[in-house]
PDB file of C-alpha atoms in Angstrom:
ATOM      1  CA  MET X   1      45.601 -97.731 -52.881  1.00 73.00           C
ATOM      2  CA  ASN X   2      42.428 -95.673 -53.430  1.00 83.00           C
ATOM      3  CA  LYS X   3      42.778 -92.191 -52.657  1.00 94.00           C
ATOM      4  CA  TYR X   4      40.738 -89.370 -51.597  1.00 96.00           C
ATOM      5  CA  PRO X   5      39.379 -86.772 -53.822  1.00 98.00           C
ATOM      6  CA  VAL X   6      40.156 -83.776 -52.221  1.00 98.00           C
ATOM      7  CA  TRP X   7      39.562 -79.585 -52.834  1.00 98.00           C
ATOM      8  CA  PHE X   8      41.476 -77.031 -50.607  1.00 98.00           C
ATOM      9  CA  ASP X   9      39.802 -74.285 -50.147  1.00 98.00           C
ATOM     10  CA  CYS X  10      42.087 -71.883 -48.049  1.00 98.00           C
ATOM     11  CA  ASP X  11      43.593 -68.070 -47.047  1.00 98.00           C
ATOM     12  CA  THR X  12      47.320 -69.337 -47.414  1.00 97.00           C
ATOM     13  CA  GLY X  13      48.796 -67.527 -44.216  1.00 96.00           C
ATOM     14  CA  VAL X  14      51.509 -69.466 -42.548  1.00 96.00           C
ATOM     15  CA  ASP X  15      49.527 -72.766 -41.377  1.00 96.00           C
ATOM     16  CA  ASP X  16      47.509 -73.183 -44.626  1.00 98.00           C
ATOM     17  CA  ALA X  17      50.824 -73.418 -45.806  1.00 98.00           C
ATOM     18  CA  ILE X  18      51.858 -76.179 -43.789  1.00 98.00           C
ATOM     19  CA  ALA X  19      48.777 -77.857 -44.473  1.00 98.00           C
ATOM     20  CA  LEU X  20      49.252 -77.932 -47.821  1.00 98.00           C
ATOM     21  CA  MET X  21      52.554 -79.392 -47.711  1.00 98.00           C
ATOM     22  CA  ALA X  22      51.163 -82.232 -46.295  1.00 98.00           C
ATOM     23  CA  LEU X  23      48.595 -82.732 -48.765  1.00 98.00           C
ATOM     24  CA  HIS X  24      51.079 -82.626 -51.248  1.00 98.00           C
ATOM     25  CA  THR X  25      53.096 -85.686 -49.380  1.00 97.00           C
ATOM     26  CA  LEU X  26      50.162 -87.838 -47.742  1.00 98.00           C
ATOM     27  CA  GLU X  27      49.676 -90.824 -50.168  1.00 96.00           C
ATOM     28  CA  GLU X  28      46.180 -91.157 -49.305  1.00 97.00           C
ATOM     29  CA  ILE X  29      44.766 -87.960 -50.876  1.00 97.00           C
ATOM     30  CA  ASP X  30      44.392 -86.943 -54.439  1.00 97.00           C
ATOM     31  CA  LEU X  31      44.321 -83.471 -54.709  1.00 98.00           C
ATOM     32  CA  ILE X  32      42.307 -81.789 -57.210  1.00 97.00           C
ATOM     33  CA  GLY X  33      41.995 -78.742 -56.701  1.00 97.00           C
ATOM     34  CA  ILE X  34      42.715 -75.388 -54.795  1.00 98.00           C
ATOM     35  CA  SER X  35      40.362 -72.325 -54.223  1.00 98.00           C
ATOM     36  CA  ALA X  36      41.950 -68.787 -52.283  1.00 98.00           C
ATOM     37  CA  VAL X  37      39.955 -66.395 -50.097  1.00 98.00           C
ATOM     38  CA  CYS X  38      40.477 -63.746 -48.023  1.00 97.00           C
ATOM     39  CA  GLY X  39      41.367 -63.951 -44.823  1.00 96.00           C
ATOM     40  CA  ASN X  40      44.524 -63.818 -43.298  1.00 94.00           C
ATOM     41  CA  ALA X  41      45.532 -61.571 -45.797  1.00 95.00           C
ATOM     42  CA  LEU X  42      43.913 -60.201 -48.847  1.00 96.00           C
ATOM     43  CA  LEU X  43      42.981 -61.981 -51.753  1.00 97.00           C
ATOM     44  CA  ASP X  44      46.177 -61.376 -53.481  1.00 95.00           C
ATOM     45  CA  ASP X  45      48.401 -62.262 -51.413  1.00 96.00           C
ATOM     46  CA  THR X  46      46.488 -65.499 -50.560  1.00 97.00           C
ATOM     47  CA  PHE X  47      45.826 -66.399 -54.056  1.00 97.00           C
ATOM     48  CA  PHE X  48      49.476 -66.152 -55.191  1.00 96.00           C
ATOM     49  CA  ASN X  49      51.426 -67.177 -51.368  1.00 97.00           C
ATOM     50  CA  THR X  50      49.168 -70.237 -52.596  1.00 97.00           C
ATOM     51  CA  HIS X  51      50.839 -70.267 -56.191  1.00 97.00           C
ATOM     52  CA  ARG X  52      54.275 -69.365 -54.169  1.00 97.00           C
ATOM     53  CA  VAL X  53      54.018 -72.456 -51.810  1.00 97.00           C
ATOM     54  CA  CYS X  54      53.451 -74.770 -54.628  1.00 97.00           C
ATOM     55  CA  GLY X  55      56.404 -73.557 -56.135  1.00 96.00           C
ATOM     56  CA  LEU X  56      58.653 -73.794 -52.876  1.00 97.00           C
ATOM     57  CA  ILE X  57      57.645 -77.306 -52.863  1.00 96.00           C
ATOM     58  CA  GLY X  58      57.515 -78.723 -56.350  1.00 95.00           C
ATOM     59  CA  ALA X  59      53.440 -78.790 -56.769  1.00 95.00           C
ATOM     60  CA  SER X  60      51.834 -78.100 -59.851  1.00 93.00           C
ATOM     61  CA  TYR X  61      48.060 -77.806 -58.982  1.00 96.00           C
ATOM     62  CA  PRO X  62      44.957 -75.745 -60.223  1.00 97.00           C
ATOM     63  CA  ILE X  63      44.828 -72.718 -57.964  1.00 97.00           C
ATOM     64  CA  TYR X  64      41.300 -70.610 -58.580  1.00 98.00           C
ATOM     65  CA  ARG X  65      40.886 -66.593 -57.048  1.00 98.00           C
ATOM     66  CA  GLY X  66      38.029 -66.871 -54.775  1.00 98.00           C
ATOM     67  CA  ALA X  67      35.832 -63.961 -52.789  1.00 98.00           C
ATOM     68  CA  ASP X  68      37.893 -60.928 -51.895  1.00 97.00           C
ATOM     69  CA  LYS X  69      35.680 -59.998 -49.180  1.00 97.00           C
ATOM     70  CA  PRO X  70      33.365 -61.462 -46.437  1.00 98.00           C
ATOM     71  CA  LEU X  71      29.630 -61.793 -47.983  1.00 97.00           C
ATOM     72  CA  TYR X  72      28.859 -58.597 -45.830  1.00 95.00           C
ATOM     73  CA  GLY X  73      30.966 -55.892 -44.573  1.00 91.00           C
ATOM     74  CA  GLU X  74      34.867 -55.550 -45.184  1.00 92.00           C
ATOM     75  CA  PRO X  75      38.081 -57.996 -45.110  1.00 91.00           C
ATOM     76  CA  HIS X  76      39.610 -58.166 -41.575  1.00 89.00           C
ATOM     77  CA  VAL X  77      43.651 -59.701 -41.718  1.00 91.00           C
ATOM     78  CA  SER X  78      45.759 -60.935 -39.348  1.00 87.00           C
ATOM     79  CA  THR X  79      49.096 -59.824 -39.345  1.00 86.00           C
ATOM     80  CA  ALA X  80      50.220 -60.418 -35.736  1.00 82.00           C
ATOM     81  CA  PHE X  81      50.077 -64.021 -36.373  1.00 88.00           C
ATOM     82  CA  HIS X  82      50.944 -64.460 -40.294  1.00 91.00           C
ATOM     83  CA  GLY X  83      53.432 -61.291 -41.061  1.00 88.00           C
ATOM     84  CA  HIS X  84      52.473 -58.170 -43.278  1.00 89.00           C
ATOM     85  CA  ASN X  85      52.360 -60.500 -46.422  1.00 93.00           C
ATOM     86  CA  GLY X  86      50.852 -63.931 -45.010  1.00 93.00           C
ATOM     87  CA  LEU X  87      54.000 -66.018 -44.830  1.00 96.00           C
ATOM     88  CA  GLY X  88      55.763 -64.816 -41.879  1.00 95.00           C
ATOM     89  CA  ASP X  89      57.103 -62.289 -43.800  1.00 95.00           C
ATOM     90  CA  VAL X  90      59.127 -64.850 -45.789  1.00 96.00           C
ATOM     91  CA  GLU X  91      59.729 -63.766 -49.409  1.00 95.00           C
ATOM     92  CA  LEU X  92      59.049 -66.117 -51.568  1.00 95.00           C
ATOM     93  CA  PRO X  93      58.813 -66.062 -56.065  1.00 93.00           C
ATOM     94  CA  ILE X  94      55.983 -66.751 -57.454  1.00 92.00           C
ATOM     95  CA  PRO X  95      56.969 -69.569 -60.016  1.00 89.00           C
ATOM     96  CA  ASP X  96      57.132 -69.454 -63.955  1.00 84.00           C
ATOM     97  CA  SER X  97      54.839 -72.380 -64.087  1.00 81.00           C
ATOM     98  CA  ALA X  98      51.520 -70.524 -62.501  1.00 81.00           C
ATOM     99  CA  VAL X  99      48.831 -70.625 -63.880  1.00 83.00           C
ATOM    100  CA  MET X 100      46.215 -68.080 -63.900  1.00 84.00           C
ATOM    101  CA  HIS X 101      42.751 -69.627 -64.288  1.00 88.00           C
ATOM    102  CA  ASP X 102      40.190 -67.534 -65.262  1.00 88.00           C
ATOM    103  CA  ALA X 103      37.105 -69.286 -63.727  1.00 95.00           C
ATOM    104  CA  PRO X 104      36.132 -68.040 -60.036  1.00 98.00           C
ATOM    105  CA  ALA X 105      36.556 -70.917 -57.456  1.00 98.00           C
ATOM    106  CA  TRP X 106      32.886 -71.544 -56.498  1.00 98.00           C
ATOM    107  CA  ASP X 107      32.659 -72.242 -60.702  1.00 98.00           C
ATOM    108  CA  ALA X 108      35.841 -74.601 -60.065  1.00 98.00           C
ATOM    109  CA  LEU X 109      35.036 -76.380 -57.120  1.00 98.00           C
ATOM    110  CA  HIS X 110      31.204 -77.395 -58.517  1.00 98.00           C
ATOM    111  CA  ALA X 111      33.242 -78.992 -61.571  1.00 98.00           C
ATOM    112  CA  ALA X 112      35.393 -80.875 -59.647  1.00 98.00           C
ATOM    113  CA  ALA X 113      32.353 -82.074 -57.135  1.00 98.00           C
ATOM    114  CA  LEU X 114      30.904 -83.110 -60.564  1.00 98.00           C
ATOM    115  CA  GLN X 115      33.578 -84.755 -61.886  1.00 98.00           C
ATOM    116  CA  HIS X 116      33.659 -86.623 -58.012  1.00 98.00           C
ATOM    117  CA  PRO X 117      30.224 -87.239 -57.521  1.00 98.00           C
ATOM    118  CA  GLY X 118      29.649 -88.321 -53.690  1.00 97.00           C
ATOM    119  CA  GLU X 119      33.353 -88.549 -53.169  1.00 98.00           C
ATOM    120  CA  LEU X 120      35.051 -84.990 -53.078  1.00 98.00           C
ATOM    121  CA  ARG X 121      36.599 -83.952 -49.886  1.00 98.00           C
ATOM    122  CA  LEU X 122      36.533 -80.514 -49.030  1.00 98.00           C
ATOM    123  CA  ILE X 123      39.076 -79.074 -46.641  1.00 98.00           C
ATOM    124  CA  ALA X 124      38.399 -75.523 -45.891  1.00 98.00           C
ATOM    125  CA  THR X 125      40.862 -73.539 -44.198  1.00 98.00           C
ATOM    126  CA  GLY X 126      39.667 -69.940 -44.036  1.00 98.00           C
ATOM    127  CA  PRO X 127      36.428 -68.182 -43.730  1.00 98.00           C
ATOM    128  CA  LEU X 128      33.459 -69.858 -45.649  1.00 98.00           C
ATOM    129  CA  THR X 129      32.632 -67.060 -47.911  1.00 98.00           C
ATOM    130  CA  ASN X 130      33.590 -69.514 -51.273  1.00 98.00           C
ATOM    131  CA  ILE X 131      31.980 -72.774 -50.309  1.00 98.00           C
ATOM    132  CA  ALA X 132      28.626 -70.282 -49.488  1.00 98.00           C
ATOM    133  CA  VAL X 133      28.932 -68.990 -52.804  1.00 98.00           C
ATOM    134  CA  ALA X 134      29.235 -72.104 -54.566  1.00 98.00           C
ATOM    135  CA  LEU X 135      26.166 -73.439 -52.415  1.00 98.00           C
ATOM    136  CA  THR X 136      24.227 -70.650 -52.845  1.00 98.00           C
ATOM    137  CA  LYS X 137      24.770 -70.213 -56.547  1.00 98.00           C
ATOM    138  CA  TYR X 138      24.675 -74.288 -57.175  1.00 98.00           C
ATOM    139  CA  PRO X 139      22.021 -76.175 -54.993  1.00 97.00           C
ATOM    140  CA  ASP X 140      23.026 -79.798 -56.401  1.00 98.00           C
ATOM    141  CA  LEU X 141      26.380 -79.061 -54.895  1.00 98.00           C
ATOM    142  CA  ALA X 142      25.402 -80.076 -51.391  1.00 98.00           C
ATOM    143  CA  SER X 143      24.309 -83.235 -52.441  1.00 98.00           C
ATOM    144  CA  LEU X 144      27.228 -84.041 -54.404  1.00 98.00           C
ATOM    145  CA  LEU X 145      30.044 -83.447 -51.625  1.00 98.00           C
ATOM    146  CA  HIS X 146      30.703 -86.032 -49.193  1.00 98.00           C
ATOM    147  CA  THR X 147      32.491 -84.017 -46.335  1.00 98.00           C
ATOM    148  CA  ILE X 148      33.380 -80.327 -45.502  1.00 98.00           C
ATOM    149  CA  LEU X 149      36.363 -80.789 -43.348  1.00 98.00           C
ATOM    150  CA  ILE X 150      36.460 -76.928 -41.650  1.00 98.00           C
ATOM    151  CA  MET X 151      39.400 -75.376 -39.613  1.00 98.00           C
ATOM    152  CA  GLY X 152      37.230 -73.165 -37.700  1.00 98.00           C
ATOM    153  CA  GLY X 153      34.600 -72.084 -34.728  1.00 98.00           C
ATOM    154  CA  SER X 154      34.937 -73.559 -31.468  1.00 98.00           C
ATOM    155  CA  ALA X 155      32.992 -75.225 -28.799  1.00 96.00           C
ATOM    156  CA  SER X 156      34.771 -73.247 -25.979  1.00 94.00           C
ATOM    157  CA  VAL X 157      36.663 -70.328 -26.824  1.00 92.00           C
ATOM    158  CA  GLY X 158      37.201 -67.346 -28.989  1.00 95.00           C
ATOM    159  CA  ASN X 159      40.022 -66.338 -29.914  1.00 95.00           C
ATOM    160  CA  VAL X 160      39.519 -63.015 -32.213  1.00 95.00           C
ATOM    161  CA  THR X 161      36.540 -62.111 -29.286  1.00 96.00           C
ATOM    162  CA  PRO X 162      35.686 -64.166 -25.924  1.00 96.00           C
ATOM    163  CA  ALA X 163      33.544 -65.799 -28.178  1.00 96.00           C
ATOM    164  CA  ALA X 164      34.242 -66.723 -31.736  1.00 97.00           C
ATOM    165  CA  GLU X 165      37.025 -67.805 -33.944  1.00 98.00           C
ATOM    166  CA  PHE X 166      38.853 -65.979 -36.552  1.00 97.00           C
ATOM    167  CA  ASN X 167      37.414 -67.894 -39.671  1.00 98.00           C
ATOM    168  CA  ILE X 168      34.273 -68.193 -38.164  1.00 98.00           C
ATOM    169  CA  TYR X 169      33.914 -64.156 -36.909  1.00 97.00           C
ATOM    170  CA  ILE X 170      35.164 -63.010 -40.384  1.00 97.00           C
ATOM    171  CA  ASP X 171      32.300 -64.300 -42.219  1.00 98.00           C
ATOM    172  CA  PRO X 172      29.408 -65.473 -39.898  1.00 98.00           C
ATOM    173  CA  HIS X 173      27.228 -65.617 -42.725  1.00 98.00           C
ATOM    174  CA  ALA X 174      28.798 -67.941 -44.865  1.00 98.00           C
ATOM    175  CA  ALA X 175      29.512 -69.953 -41.756  1.00 98.00           C
ATOM    176  CA  GLN X 176      25.383 -70.310 -41.086  1.00 98.00           C
ATOM    177  CA  ILE X 177      25.054 -71.448 -44.673  1.00 98.00           C
ATOM    178  CA  VAL X 178      27.920 -74.099 -45.095  1.00 98.00           C
ATOM    179  CA  PHE X 179      26.229 -75.222 -41.684  1.00 98.00           C
ATOM    180  CA  LYS X 180      22.548 -75.270 -42.637  1.00 98.00           C
ATOM    181  CA  SER X 181      24.097 -76.737 -46.042  1.00 98.00           C
ATOM    182  CA  GLY X 182      23.306 -80.618 -45.220  1.00 97.00           C
ATOM    183  CA  VAL X 183      26.608 -81.863 -46.003  1.00 98.00           C
ATOM    184  CA  PRO X 184      28.239 -83.862 -43.478  1.00 98.00           C
ATOM    185  CA  ILE X 185      30.954 -81.573 -41.248  1.00 98.00           C
ATOM    186  CA  VAL X 186      33.749 -82.108 -39.894  1.00 98.00           C
ATOM    187  CA  MET X 187      34.575 -78.712 -37.643  1.00 98.00           C
ATOM    188  CA  CYS X 188      38.147 -78.865 -36.512  1.00 98.00           C
ATOM    189  CA  GLY X 189      37.846 -76.076 -34.211  1.00 98.00           C
ATOM    190  CA  LEU X 190      40.192 -74.373 -31.453  1.00 98.00           C
ATOM    191  CA  ASP X 191      39.016 -77.008 -28.896  1.00 98.00           C
ATOM    192  CA  VAL X 192      41.701 -79.393 -30.998  1.00 98.00           C
ATOM    193  CA  THR X 193      43.867 -77.267 -32.885  1.00 98.00           C
ATOM    194  CA  LEU X 194      45.415 -75.183 -29.787  1.00 98.00           C
ATOM    195  CA  LYS X 195      46.412 -78.754 -28.843  1.00 98.00           C
ATOM    196  CA  ALA X 196      48.084 -79.426 -32.487  1.00 98.00           C
ATOM    197  CA  VAL X 197      51.197 -77.516 -30.922  1.00 98.00           C
ATOM    198  CA  LEU X 198      54.608 -77.397 -33.608  1.00 98.00           C
ATOM    199  CA  THR X 199      57.301 -76.246 -30.736  1.00 98.00           C
ATOM    200  CA  PRO X 200      60.587 -74.930 -31.516  1.00 98.00           C
ATOM    201  CA  ASP X 201      62.544 -78.326 -31.207  1.00 98.00           C
ATOM    202  CA  ASP X 202      60.213 -79.683 -33.914  1.00 98.00           C
ATOM    203  CA  TRP X 203      60.811 -76.396 -36.140  1.00 97.00           C
ATOM    204  CA  ASP X 204      64.519 -76.571 -35.414  1.00 97.00           C
ATOM    205  CA  GLU X 205      64.947 -80.281 -35.867  1.00 97.00           C
ATOM    206  CA  LEU X 206      63.259 -79.768 -39.537  1.00 97.00           C
ATOM    207  CA  ALA X 207      64.989 -76.912 -40.497  1.00 97.00           C
ATOM    208  CA  ALA X 208      68.509 -78.990 -39.492  1.00 97.00           C
ATOM    209  CA  THR X 209      67.296 -81.183 -42.368  1.00 95.00           C
ATOM    210  CA  GLY X 210      68.812 -78.894 -44.663  1.00 96.00           C
ATOM    211  CA  SER X 211      65.475 -78.499 -46.891  1.00 97.00           C
ATOM    212  CA  LYS X 212      63.735 -75.790 -48.373  1.00 97.00           C
ATOM    213  CA  ALA X 213      60.579 -76.717 -46.942  1.00 97.00           C
ATOM    214  CA  GLY X 214      62.082 -77.277 -43.497  1.00 97.00           C
ATOM    215  CA  ALA X 215      63.632 -73.818 -43.214  1.00 98.00           C
ATOM    216  CA  PHE X 216      60.568 -72.180 -44.702  1.00 98.00           C
ATOM    217  CA  THR X 217      58.879 -74.051 -41.690  1.00 98.00           C
ATOM    218  CA  LYS X 218      60.990 -72.336 -39.272  1.00 98.00           C
ATOM    219  CA  ALA X 219      61.228 -69.211 -40.809  1.00 97.00           C
ATOM    220  CA  CYS X 220      57.469 -68.493 -41.306  1.00 97.00           C
ATOM    221  CA  LEU X 221      56.456 -69.297 -38.170  1.00 97.00           C
ATOM    222  CA  GLN X 222      58.499 -66.898 -36.219  1.00 96.00           C
ATOM    223  CA  PRO X 223      56.090 -63.529 -36.187  1.00 95.00           C
ATOM    224  CA  ALA X 224      53.681 -65.985 -34.642  1.00 95.00           C
ATOM    225  CA  TRP X 225      55.945 -67.540 -31.945  1.00 96.00           C
ATOM    226  CA  ARG X 226      56.956 -64.256 -30.983  1.00 95.00           C
ATOM    227  CA  MET X 227      53.006 -63.224 -30.316  1.00 93.00           C
ATOM    228  CA  LEU X 228      52.589 -66.707 -28.536  1.00 95.00           C
ATOM    229  CA  GLN X 229      55.593 -66.863 -26.434  1.00 94.00           C
ATOM    230  CA  ALA X 230      54.622 -63.448 -24.706  1.00 93.00           C
ATOM    231  CA  MET X 231      50.918 -65.460 -24.237  1.00 93.00           C
ATOM    232  CA  GLY X 232      52.844 -68.661 -22.636  1.00 93.00           C
ATOM    233  CA  PHE X 233      51.952 -70.506 -25.459  1.00 95.00           C
ATOM    234  CA  ALA X 234      54.183 -73.388 -25.951  1.00 96.00           C
ATOM    235  CA  GLY X 235      54.579 -73.878 -29.721  1.00 97.00           C
ATOM    236  CA  VAL X 236      52.332 -72.721 -32.644  1.00 98.00           C
ATOM    237  CA  PRO X 237      49.069 -74.113 -33.193  1.00 98.00           C
ATOM    238  CA  MET X 238      48.944 -76.279 -36.480  1.00 98.00           C
ATOM    239  CA  HIS X 239      45.436 -75.033 -36.979  1.00 98.00           C
ATOM    240  CA  ASP X 240      44.933 -75.550 -40.569  1.00 98.00           C
ATOM    241  CA  ALA X 241      46.833 -79.321 -40.332  1.00 98.00           C
ATOM    242  CA  CYS X 242      44.213 -80.869 -37.910  1.00 98.00           C
ATOM    243  CA  PRO X 243      41.231 -81.023 -41.173  1.00 98.00           C
ATOM    244  CA  VAL X 244      44.526 -82.563 -43.762  1.00 98.00           C
ATOM    245  CA  LEU X 245      45.356 -85.461 -41.021  1.00 98.00           C
ATOM    246  CA  TYR X 246      41.860 -86.232 -39.381  1.00 98.00           C
ATOM    247  CA  LEU X 247      40.849 -87.014 -42.883  1.00 98.00           C
ATOM    248  CA  VAL X 248      43.643 -89.479 -43.159  1.00 98.00           C
ATOM    249  CA  HIS X 249      44.517 -90.466 -39.778  1.00 98.00           C
ATOM    250  CA  PRO X 250      40.976 -89.684 -37.721  1.00 98.00           C
ATOM    251  CA  GLU X 251      42.044 -92.685 -35.057  1.00 98.00           C
ATOM    252  CA  LEU X 252      44.473 -89.519 -33.601  1.00 98.00           C
ATOM    253  CA  PHE X 253      41.354 -87.428 -32.767  1.00 98.00           C
ATOM    254  CA  SER X 254      38.465 -87.209 -30.315  1.00 98.00           C
ATOM    255  CA  VAL X 255      35.138 -86.588 -32.062  1.00 98.00           C
ATOM    256  CA  GLU X 256      31.595 -85.796 -30.498  1.00 98.00           C
ATOM    257  CA  GLU X 257      28.271 -85.285 -33.009  1.00 98.00           C
ATOM    258  CA  ALA X 258      26.851 -82.062 -32.450  1.00 98.00           C
ATOM    259  CA  GLY X 259      24.176 -79.863 -33.473  1.00 98.00           C
ATOM    260  CA  VAL X 260      26.471 -76.335 -34.863  1.00 98.00           C
ATOM    261  CA  TYR X 261      24.895 -73.005 -35.757  1.00 97.00           C
ATOM    262  CA  VAL X 262      26.476 -69.810 -36.254  1.00 98.00           C
ATOM    263  CA  GLU X 263      25.241 -66.555 -34.438  1.00 98.00           C
ATOM    264  CA  THR X 264      25.082 -63.761 -37.111  1.00 97.00           C
ATOM    265  CA  HIS X 265      23.144 -60.956 -35.160  1.00 94.00           C
ATOM    266  CA  GLY X 266      24.607 -60.574 -31.903  1.00 92.00           C
ATOM    267  CA  THR X 267      27.127 -57.804 -30.723  1.00 91.00           C
ATOM    268  CA  ILE X 268      29.336 -59.570 -28.121  1.00 96.00           C
ATOM    269  CA  THR X 269      28.338 -63.135 -29.826  1.00 97.00           C
ATOM    270  CA  GLN X 270      28.906 -62.548 -33.248  1.00 97.00           C
ATOM    271  CA  GLY X 271      30.587 -65.550 -35.252  1.00 97.00           C
ATOM    272  CA  LYS X 272      30.284 -67.970 -32.052  1.00 98.00           C
ATOM    273  CA  THR X 273      29.682 -71.613 -33.137  1.00 98.00           C
ATOM    274  CA  VAL X 274      26.712 -72.296 -31.035  1.00 97.00           C
ATOM    275  CA  THR X 275      26.990 -75.716 -30.524  1.00 97.00           C
ATOM    276  CA  ASP X 276      24.802 -78.669 -27.804  1.00 96.00           C
ATOM    277  CA  LEU X 277      27.023 -80.663 -26.415  1.00 95.00           C
ATOM    278  CA  TYR X 278      27.199 -78.811 -22.964  1.00 92.00           C
ATOM    279  CA  SER X 279      23.753 -78.077 -22.719  1.00 92.00           C
ATOM    280  CA  ASP X 280      20.660 -79.942 -21.727  1.00 93.00           C
ATOM    281  CA  LYS X 281      18.678 -78.363 -24.254  1.00 94.00           C
ATOM    282  CA  GLN X 282      19.600 -79.941 -27.667  1.00 95.00           C
ATOM    283  CA  PHE X 283      19.214 -79.118 -31.298  1.00 95.00           C
ATOM    284  CA  GLU X 284      16.634 -81.149 -33.307  1.00 93.00           C
ATOM    285  CA  LYS X 285      19.578 -81.894 -36.007  1.00 94.00           C
ATOM    286  CA  LYS X 286      23.356 -83.389 -35.214  1.00 96.00           C
ATOM    287  CA  ASN X 287      25.102 -81.751 -37.900  1.00 97.00           C
ATOM    288  CA  ALA X 288      28.376 -82.041 -37.400  1.00 98.00           C
ATOM    289  CA  LYS X 289      31.189 -83.788 -35.686  1.00 98.00           C
ATOM    290  CA  VAL X 290      33.241 -81.801 -33.299  1.00 98.00           C
ATOM    291  CA  VAL X 291      36.701 -82.892 -32.952  1.00 98.00           C
ATOM    292  CA  LEU X 292      38.175 -81.946 -29.308  1.00 98.00           C
ATOM    293  CA  ASP X 293      40.972 -84.280 -28.612  1.00 98.00           C
ATOM    294  CA  VAL X 294      44.321 -85.178 -30.488  1.00 98.00           C
ATOM    295  CA  ASP X 295      47.187 -86.952 -29.575  1.00 98.00           C
ATOM    296  CA  ARG X 296      49.579 -84.395 -30.032  1.00 98.00           C
ATOM    297  CA  ASP X 297      52.955 -86.133 -30.441  1.00 98.00           C
ATOM    298  CA  ARG X 298      51.654 -88.680 -33.100  1.00 98.00           C
ATOM    299  CA  PHE X 299      50.054 -85.891 -34.887  1.00 98.00           C
ATOM    300  CA  ILE X 300      53.368 -83.663 -35.051  1.00 98.00           C
ATOM    301  CA  GLU X 301      55.321 -86.569 -35.878  1.00 98.00           C
ATOM    302  CA  ILE X 302      53.266 -87.636 -39.162  1.00 98.00           C
ATOM    303  CA  LEU X 303      53.598 -83.717 -39.835  1.00 98.00           C
ATOM    304  CA  LYS X 304      57.100 -83.471 -39.453  1.00 98.00           C
ATOM    305  CA  ALA X 305      57.379 -86.801 -41.672  1.00 98.00           C
ATOM    306  CA  CYS X 306      55.568 -84.952 -44.347  1.00 98.00           C
ATOM    307  CA  ILE X 307      58.009 -81.640 -44.708  1.00 98.00           C
ATOM    308  CA  ARG X 308      60.769 -84.125 -44.376  1.00 97.00           C
ATOM    309  CA  ARG X 309      59.210 -85.744 -47.737  1.00 97.00           C
ATOM    310  CA  LEU X 310      59.739 -82.688 -49.374  1.00 96.00           C
ATOM    311  CA  PRO X 311      62.639 -80.720 -50.976  1.00 93.00           C
TER     312      PRO X 311
END
């Protein structure tokens, strides 16, 4: 089987952790390396959380530290959804096998792209700071990457403001660099991710298997569930698993090509992903595939099957 070489750039909170579980088990994916960025939590937490999740699932991947703040301004974290430690306040040990690599994330990403020219798929589930730094430092990177699959943005709603989704809002200038880079982009924004919901029945089923991964899945989602249940949600959206499963199972998703750019100067619209999907006026270039819908039942069954393969 030909596998997709993948680089995973993440701000490991609870849904990044579940996305990493899926990446580890999907046989179509060859996970080359992982980079951490500040976002859901501060960089020290996201970096070591990535090691912790790898230890939980018995994985060993090279993990690199990235940006500890956005290109401009200071970091903002999301404790209501991800808990104080980024993993839903579940305490996991850092594995003894963890290796602290000296290379920064952007250098390691570029080196991986040179090893897989035109083939490397970059999945980014946090703010796009690391990617923007890499594209700026290495102008050839845009031609080396096959695709950037992003969890972020929205063609319709926001979640951190009425206009903006969290990952793009945290570093809109980085996001604008990425969307203008010329690399083919798949944007899995709130339009689709809010429909990819894991319910209490689903995580109870996973926990009942008796596996560490199943128990962790249920436990780590509880702070998010307390918040979202009060808002009328049926479960917890699996935001970051969407670009992962899109790569392997695009048939589960509905997609439209669009021009997408990022508002970097507005006050009430800062971080908005502006698309031409619903406007008479069109951008000159369609630079992204915007994912708008998902077969939720099939998506969740595949995701649960991934987690059930883990110890």
